[in-house]
């Protein structure tokens, strides 16, 4: 990998931890003379995110298709996998770029290279990425070979959820897959898309086109992005299975913020264990494509630092569990499509 400076961004796990004092707005959302109170900005490292030095992983399998059962820890998806000889639960986290290991269980692994860097989280930045390498990562019938990984402390998540967490399965692991998440039945349908079927593959669940809606997505720098609209304004959201709640930027126009019915304050904790306050409420009339998503639960906080930490345009928020779990949802990361069942 060589020496480099790298950032895990933007949100390796957004945990909704503590409900604080309520924030009453009466019977109406805040009006023009009653703006949402200012909140602390997310803290990201000052350097812009650089392209990941990690290559696309080598994957082998006896079967390109698998149905994997998952369990839940709060609103997080836990998948059983095996890193070399260590087997246990990993969090499915499309907000993380690649494989991330819990330092507690992999501290004896040799460092792959010296690397100056920070892990950028929703509530702050923590130094020391401690990169290493896993010879084999087994996930269902799929085996990843010579997987490069970062190591961070995840003890605060284990303490909060009461479960042993070996690490995070990030976006880079699934770039050649179709993934369908069925929250109602705790199932993930995975298909490793071969080169010859990249333009033709369709899961059997997609035969009835009237049963679901298709939306375009962008996969950039190991992040899933989707465009949404509110009135005549276009918004850009990251889709993050490691975020327990949706997030929206408190700097958006009043015409958007005034539709949020805020009902309480909450505390967030990020991957470094730091906590910040935010507001929690419901957003009305958000559209993706031609579909309306009414009364979408959102956290409201300042995303200013996200702009300086990202190479491209500013992002207006993240879509996490409260969005993903409403319907059966699927992603084809090869054809860059998202499917939401009606």
mmCIF file with all atom_site columns, C-alpha atoms in Angstrom, residues 123-252:
data_model
loop_
_atom_site.group_PDB
_atom_site.id
_atom_site.type_symbol
_atom_site.label_atom_id
_atom_site.label_alt_id
_atom_site.label_comp_id
_atom_site.label_asym_id
_atom_site.label_entity_id
_atom_site.label_seq_id
_atom_site.pdbx_PDB_ins_code
_atom_site.Cartn_x
_atom_site.Cartn_y
_atom_site.Cartn_z
_atom_site.occupancy
_atom_site.B_iso_or_equiv
_atom_site.pdbx_formal_charge
_atom_site.auth_seq_id
_atom_site.auth_comp_id
_atom_site.auth_asym_id
_atom_site.auth_atom_id
_atom_site.pdbx_PDB_model_num
ATOM 1   C CA . UNK A 1 123 ? -18.898 13.118  15.621  1.00 0.00 ? 123 UNK A CA 1
ATOM 2   C CA . UNK A 1 124 ? -15.163 13.569  15.235  1.00 0.00 ? 124 UNK A CA 1
ATOM 3   C CA . UNK A 1 125 ? -11.874 12.260  13.924  1.00 0.00 ? 125 UNK A CA 1
ATOM 4   C CA . UNK A 1 126 ? -9.720  9.615   15.556  1.00 0.00 ? 126 UNK A CA 1
ATOM 5   C CA . UNK A 1 127 ? -6.115  9.025   14.552  1.00 0.00 ? 127 UNK A CA 1
ATOM 6   C CA . UNK A 1 128 ? -4.265  5.798   13.803  1.00 0.00 ? 128 UNK A CA 1
ATOM 7   C CA . UNK A 1 129 ? -5.790  3.487   11.218  1.00 0.00 ? 129 UNK A CA 1
ATOM 8   C CA . UNK A 1 130 ? -3.391  0.569   11.783  1.00 0.00 ? 130 UNK A CA 1
ATOM 9   C CA . UNK A 1 131 ? -3.704  -1.120  8.371   1.00 0.00 ? 131 UNK A CA 1
ATOM 10  C CA . UNK A 1 132 ? -3.160  -4.858  8.113   1.00 0.00 ? 132 UNK A CA 1
ATOM 11  C CA . UNK A 1 133 ? -4.062  -7.772  5.856   1.00 0.00 ? 133 UNK A CA 1
ATOM 12  C CA . UNK A 1 134 ? -6.387  -10.780 6.205   1.00 0.00 ? 134 UNK A CA 1
ATOM 13  C CA . UNK A 1 135 ? -5.440  -13.857 4.180   1.00 0.00 ? 135 UNK A CA 1
ATOM 14  C CA . UNK A 1 136 ? -9.032  -15.123 3.875   1.00 0.00 ? 136 UNK A CA 1
ATOM 15  C CA . UNK A 1 137 ? -12.389 -13.596 4.656   1.00 0.00 ? 137 UNK A CA 1
ATOM 16  C CA . UNK A 1 138 ? -15.277 -16.056 4.338   1.00 0.00 ? 138 UNK A CA 1
ATOM 17  C CA . UNK A 1 139 ? -18.811 -14.685 3.943   1.00 0.00 ? 139 UNK A CA 1
ATOM 18  C CA . UNK A 1 140 ? -21.350 -17.389 3.147   1.00 0.00 ? 140 UNK A CA 1
ATOM 19  C CA . UNK A 1 141 ? -20.041 -19.162 0.013   1.00 0.00 ? 141 UNK A CA 1
ATOM 20  C CA . UNK A 1 142 ? -17.821 -16.206 -0.909  1.00 0.00 ? 142 UNK A CA 1
ATOM 21  C CA . UNK A 1 143 ? -14.120 -16.119 -0.023  1.00 0.00 ? 143 UNK A CA 1
ATOM 22  C CA . UNK A 1 144 ? -12.104 -12.916 -0.247  1.00 0.00 ? 144 UNK A CA 1
ATOM 23  C CA . UNK A 1 145 ? -8.349  -13.393 -0.607  1.00 0.00 ? 145 UNK A CA 1
ATOM 24  C CA . UNK A 1 146 ? -5.551  -11.212 0.784   1.00 0.00 ? 146 UNK A CA 1
ATOM 25  C CA . UNK A 1 147 ? -7.938  -8.565  2.030   1.00 0.00 ? 147 UNK A CA 1
ATOM 26  C CA . UNK A 1 148 ? -6.368  -5.297  3.089   1.00 0.00 ? 148 UNK A CA 1
ATOM 27  C CA . UNK A 1 149 ? -8.079  -3.818  6.115   1.00 0.00 ? 149 UNK A CA 1
ATOM 28  C CA . UNK A 1 150 ? -7.934  -1.038  8.654   1.00 0.00 ? 150 UNK A CA 1
ATOM 29  C CA . UNK A 1 151 ? -8.156  -1.572  12.407  1.00 0.00 ? 151 UNK A CA 1
ATOM 30  C CA . UNK A 1 152 ? -10.018 0.715   14.787  1.00 0.00 ? 152 UNK A CA 1
ATOM 31  C CA . UNK A 1 153 ? -11.529 0.521   18.255  1.00 0.00 ? 153 UNK A CA 1
ATOM 32  C CA . UNK A 1 154 ? -15.175 -0.570  18.204  1.00 0.00 ? 154 UNK A CA 1
ATOM 33  C CA . UNK A 1 155 ? -15.596 -1.193  21.923  1.00 0.00 ? 155 UNK A CA 1
ATOM 34  C CA . UNK A 1 156 ? -18.115 1.627   22.341  1.00 0.00 ? 156 UNK A CA 1
ATOM 35  C CA . UNK A 1 157 ? -20.434 -0.101  19.852  1.00 0.00 ? 157 UNK A CA 1
ATOM 36  C CA . UNK A 1 158 ? -20.045 -3.447  21.615  1.00 0.00 ? 158 UNK A CA 1
ATOM 37  C CA . UNK A 1 159 ? -20.830 -1.821  24.955  1.00 0.00 ? 159 UNK A CA 1
ATOM 38  C CA . UNK A 1 160 ? -23.870 -0.050  23.579  1.00 0.00 ? 160 UNK A CA 1
ATOM 39  C CA . UNK A 1 161 ? -25.280 -3.055  21.718  1.00 0.00 ? 161 UNK A CA 1
ATOM 40  C CA . UNK A 1 162 ? -24.169 -5.776  24.122  1.00 0.00 ? 162 UNK A CA 1
ATOM 41  C CA . UNK A 1 163 ? -22.707 -7.924  21.349  1.00 0.00 ? 163 UNK A CA 1
ATOM 42  C CA . UNK A 1 164 ? -19.223 -8.867  20.168  1.00 0.00 ? 164 UNK A CA 1
ATOM 43  C CA . UNK A 1 165 ? -18.374 -7.073  16.905  1.00 0.00 ? 165 UNK A CA 1
ATOM 44  C CA . UNK A 1 166 ? -15.370 -8.262  14.885  1.00 0.00 ? 166 UNK A CA 1
ATOM 45  C CA . UNK A 1 167 ? -15.496 -5.447  12.377  1.00 0.00 ? 167 UNK A CA 1
ATOM 46  C CA . UNK A 1 168 ? -17.300 -3.730  9.507   1.00 0.00 ? 168 UNK A CA 1
ATOM 47  C CA . UNK A 1 169 ? -18.015 -4.989  6.002   1.00 0.00 ? 169 UNK A CA 1
ATOM 48  C CA . UNK A 1 170 ? -17.660 -1.938  3.797   1.00 0.00 ? 170 UNK A CA 1
ATOM 49  C CA . UNK A 1 171 ? -18.710 -1.019  0.288   1.00 0.00 ? 171 UNK A CA 1
ATOM 50  C CA . UNK A 1 172 ? -15.582 -2.243  -1.533  1.00 0.00 ? 172 UNK A CA 1
ATOM 51  C CA . UNK A 1 173 ? -16.499 -5.852  -0.687  1.00 0.00 ? 173 UNK A CA 1
ATOM 52  C CA . UNK A 1 174 ? -19.720 -5.661  -2.709  1.00 0.00 ? 174 UNK A CA 1
ATOM 53  C CA . UNK A 1 175 ? -18.836 -3.654  -5.828  1.00 0.00 ? 175 UNK A CA 1
ATOM 54  C CA . UNK A 1 176 ? -19.373 -6.722  -8.052  1.00 0.00 ? 176 UNK A CA 1
ATOM 55  C CA . UNK A 1 177 ? -22.579 -7.817  -6.354  1.00 0.00 ? 177 UNK A CA 1
ATOM 56  C CA . UNK A 1 178 ? -26.293 -7.428  -6.469  1.00 0.00 ? 178 UNK A CA 1
ATOM 57  C CA . UNK A 1 179 ? -27.567 -7.100  -2.896  1.00 0.00 ? 179 UNK A CA 1
ATOM 58  C CA . UNK A 1 180 ? -31.212 -7.303  -1.816  1.00 0.00 ? 180 UNK A CA 1
ATOM 59  C CA . UNK A 1 181 ? -31.957 -6.592  1.844   1.00 0.00 ? 181 UNK A CA 1
ATOM 60  C CA . UNK A 1 182 ? -35.166 -8.011  3.312   1.00 0.00 ? 182 UNK A CA 1
ATOM 61  C CA . UNK A 1 183 ? -35.457 -6.488  6.776   1.00 0.00 ? 183 UNK A CA 1
ATOM 62  C CA . UNK A 1 184 ? -38.829 -8.153  7.429   1.00 0.00 ? 184 UNK A CA 1
ATOM 63  C CA . UNK A 1 185 ? -37.298 -11.632 7.173   1.00 0.00 ? 185 UNK A CA 1
ATOM 64  C CA . UNK A 1 186 ? -33.711 -10.802 8.215   1.00 0.00 ? 186 UNK A CA 1
ATOM 65  C CA . UNK A 1 187 ? -32.316 -11.975 4.882   1.00 0.00 ? 187 UNK A CA 1
ATOM 66  C CA . UNK A 1 188 ? -29.731 -10.646 2.445   1.00 0.00 ? 188 UNK A CA 1
ATOM 67  C CA . UNK A 1 189 ? -29.748 -11.990 -1.109  1.00 0.00 ? 189 UNK A CA 1
ATOM 68  C CA . UNK A 1 190 ? -26.316 -11.739 -2.733  1.00 0.00 ? 190 UNK A CA 1
ATOM 69  C CA . UNK A 1 191 ? -25.276 -12.510 -6.288  1.00 0.00 ? 191 UNK A CA 1
ATOM 70  C CA . UNK A 1 192 ? -21.723 -12.192 -7.557  1.00 0.00 ? 192 UNK A CA 1
ATOM 71  C CA . UNK A 1 193 ? -22.221 -10.758 -11.040 1.00 0.00 ? 193 UNK A CA 1
ATOM 72  C CA . UNK A 1 194 ? -19.894 -12.253 -13.621 1.00 0.00 ? 194 UNK A CA 1
ATOM 73  C CA . UNK A 1 195 ? -18.437 -10.242 -16.475 1.00 0.00 ? 195 UNK A CA 1
ATOM 74  C CA . UNK A 1 196 ? -20.595 -12.020 -19.071 1.00 0.00 ? 196 UNK A CA 1
ATOM 75  C CA . UNK A 1 197 ? -23.806 -11.265 -17.193 1.00 0.00 ? 197 UNK A CA 1
ATOM 76  C CA . UNK A 1 198 ? -23.067 -7.687  -16.122 1.00 0.00 ? 198 UNK A CA 1
ATOM 77  C CA . UNK A 1 199 ? -25.684 -6.298  -18.530 1.00 0.00 ? 199 UNK A CA 1
ATOM 78  C CA . UNK A 1 200 ? -28.178 -9.140  -18.393 1.00 0.00 ? 200 UNK A CA 1
ATOM 79  C CA . UNK A 1 201 ? -28.393 -10.519 -14.846 1.00 0.00 ? 201 UNK A CA 1
ATOM 80  C CA . UNK A 1 202 ? -31.710 -10.119 -13.032 1.00 0.00 ? 202 UNK A CA 1
ATOM 81  C CA . UNK A 1 203 ? -32.710 -11.737 -9.767  1.00 0.00 ? 203 UNK A CA 1
ATOM 82  C CA . UNK A 1 204 ? -35.909 -13.780 -9.903  1.00 0.00 ? 204 UNK A CA 1
ATOM 83  C CA . UNK A 1 205 ? -37.490 -11.282 -7.503  1.00 0.00 ? 205 UNK A CA 1
ATOM 84  C CA . UNK A 1 206 ? -37.212 -8.639  -10.227 1.00 0.00 ? 206 UNK A CA 1
ATOM 85  C CA . UNK A 1 207 ? -39.356 -10.439 -12.799 1.00 0.00 ? 207 UNK A CA 1
ATOM 86  C CA . UNK A 1 208 ? -42.547 -8.636  -11.743 1.00 0.00 ? 208 UNK A CA 1
ATOM 87  C CA . UNK A 1 209 ? -41.610 -5.080  -12.665 1.00 0.00 ? 209 UNK A CA 1
ATOM 88  C CA . UNK A 1 210 ? -44.888 -3.756  -11.255 1.00 0.00 ? 210 UNK A CA 1
ATOM 89  C CA . UNK A 1 211 ? -43.840 -4.858  -7.761  1.00 0.00 ? 211 UNK A CA 1
ATOM 90  C CA . UNK A 1 212 ? -40.928 -2.460  -7.398  1.00 0.00 ? 212 UNK A CA 1
ATOM 91  C CA . UNK A 1 213 ? -39.508 0.836   -8.605  1.00 0.00 ? 213 UNK A CA 1
ATOM 92  C CA . UNK A 1 214 ? -36.024 1.312   -10.077 1.00 0.00 ? 214 UNK A CA 1
ATOM 93  C CA . UNK A 1 215 ? -33.844 4.321   -9.258  1.00 0.00 ? 215 UNK A CA 1
ATOM 94  C CA . UNK A 1 216 ? -30.387 5.279   -10.533 1.00 0.00 ? 216 UNK A CA 1
ATOM 95  C CA . UNK A 1 217 ? -27.545 5.439   -8.021  1.00 0.00 ? 217 UNK A CA 1
ATOM 96  C CA . UNK A 1 218 ? -23.950 6.626   -8.193  1.00 0.00 ? 218 UNK A CA 1
ATOM 97  C CA . UNK A 1 219 ? -21.086 4.690   -6.621  1.00 0.00 ? 219 UNK A CA 1
ATOM 98  C CA . UNK A 1 220 ? -18.214 7.090   -6.092  1.00 0.00 ? 220 UNK A CA 1
ATOM 99  C CA . UNK A 1 221 ? -15.178 6.709   -3.833  1.00 0.00 ? 221 UNK A CA 1
ATOM 100 C CA . UNK A 1 222 ? -16.846 3.653   -2.276  1.00 0.00 ? 222 UNK A CA 1
ATOM 101 C CA . UNK A 1 223 ? -20.028 5.519   -1.374  1.00 0.00 ? 223 UNK A CA 1
ATOM 102 C CA . UNK A 1 224 ? -23.575 4.910   -2.605  1.00 0.00 ? 224 UNK A CA 1
ATOM 103 C CA . UNK A 1 225 ? -25.248 8.173   -3.595  1.00 0.00 ? 225 UNK A CA 1
ATOM 104 C CA . UNK A 1 226 ? -28.788 8.916   -4.706  1.00 0.00 ? 226 UNK A CA 1
ATOM 105 C CA . UNK A 1 227 ? -30.451 12.101  -5.902  1.00 0.00 ? 227 UNK A CA 1
ATOM 106 C CA . UNK A 1 228 ? -33.637 13.292  -4.232  1.00 0.00 ? 228 UNK A CA 1
ATOM 107 C CA . UNK A 1 229 ? -35.810 16.357  -4.749  1.00 0.00 ? 229 UNK A CA 1
ATOM 108 C CA . UNK A 1 230 ? -37.719 18.649  -2.461  1.00 0.00 ? 230 UNK A CA 1
ATOM 109 C CA . UNK A 1 231 ? -39.812 21.074  -4.442  1.00 0.00 ? 231 UNK A CA 1
ATOM 110 C CA . UNK A 1 232 ? -37.460 22.378  -7.124  1.00 0.00 ? 232 UNK A CA 1
ATOM 111 C CA . UNK A 1 233 ? -34.259 21.685  -5.141  1.00 0.00 ? 233 UNK A CA 1
ATOM 112 C CA . UNK A 1 234 ? -32.120 18.612  -5.862  1.00 0.00 ? 234 UNK A CA 1
ATOM 113 C CA . UNK A 1 235 ? -30.494 16.948  -2.854  1.00 0.00 ? 235 UNK A CA 1
ATOM 114 C CA . UNK A 1 236 ? -27.693 14.361  -2.708  1.00 0.00 ? 236 UNK A CA 1
ATOM 115 C CA . UNK A 1 237 ? -27.812 11.632  -0.067  1.00 0.00 ? 237 UNK A CA 1
ATOM 116 C CA . UNK A 1 238 ? -25.433 8.837   0.861   1.00 0.00 ? 238 UNK A CA 1
ATOM 117 C CA . UNK A 1 239 ? -27.063 5.451   1.485   1.00 0.00 ? 239 UNK A CA 1
ATOM 118 C CA . UNK A 1 240 ? -25.491 4.023   4.623   1.00 0.00 ? 240 UNK A CA 1
ATOM 119 C CA . UNK A 1 241 ? -26.501 0.685   6.162   1.00 0.00 ? 241 UNK A CA 1
ATOM 120 C CA . UNK A 1 242 ? -24.313 1.572   9.148   1.00 0.00 ? 242 UNK A CA 1
ATOM 121 C CA . UNK A 1 243 ? -26.397 4.633   10.011  1.00 0.00 ? 243 UNK A CA 1
ATOM 122 C CA . UNK A 1 244 ? -29.149 3.897   12.512  1.00 0.00 ? 244 UNK A CA 1
ATOM 123 C CA . UNK A 1 245 ? -31.038 7.027   11.457  1.00 0.00 ? 245 UNK A CA 1
ATOM 124 C CA . UNK A 1 246 ? -31.384 9.356   8.506   1.00 0.00 ? 246 UNK A CA 1
ATOM 125 C CA . UNK A 1 247 ? -29.493 12.656  8.650   1.00 0.00 ? 247 UNK A CA 1
ATOM 126 C CA . UNK A 1 248 ? -30.187 15.985  6.966   1.00 0.00 ? 248 UNK A CA 1
ATOM 127 C CA . UNK A 1 249 ? -28.104 19.149  6.878   1.00 0.00 ? 249 UNK A CA 1
ATOM 128 C CA . UNK A 1 250 ? -29.362 21.958  9.123   1.00 0.00 ? 250 UNK A CA 1
ATOM 129 C CA . UNK A 1 251 ? -28.015 24.497  6.589   1.00 0.00 ? 251 UNK A CA 1
ATOM 130 C CA . UNK A 1 252 ? -30.581 23.576  3.949   1.00 0.00 ? 252 UNK A CA 1
#
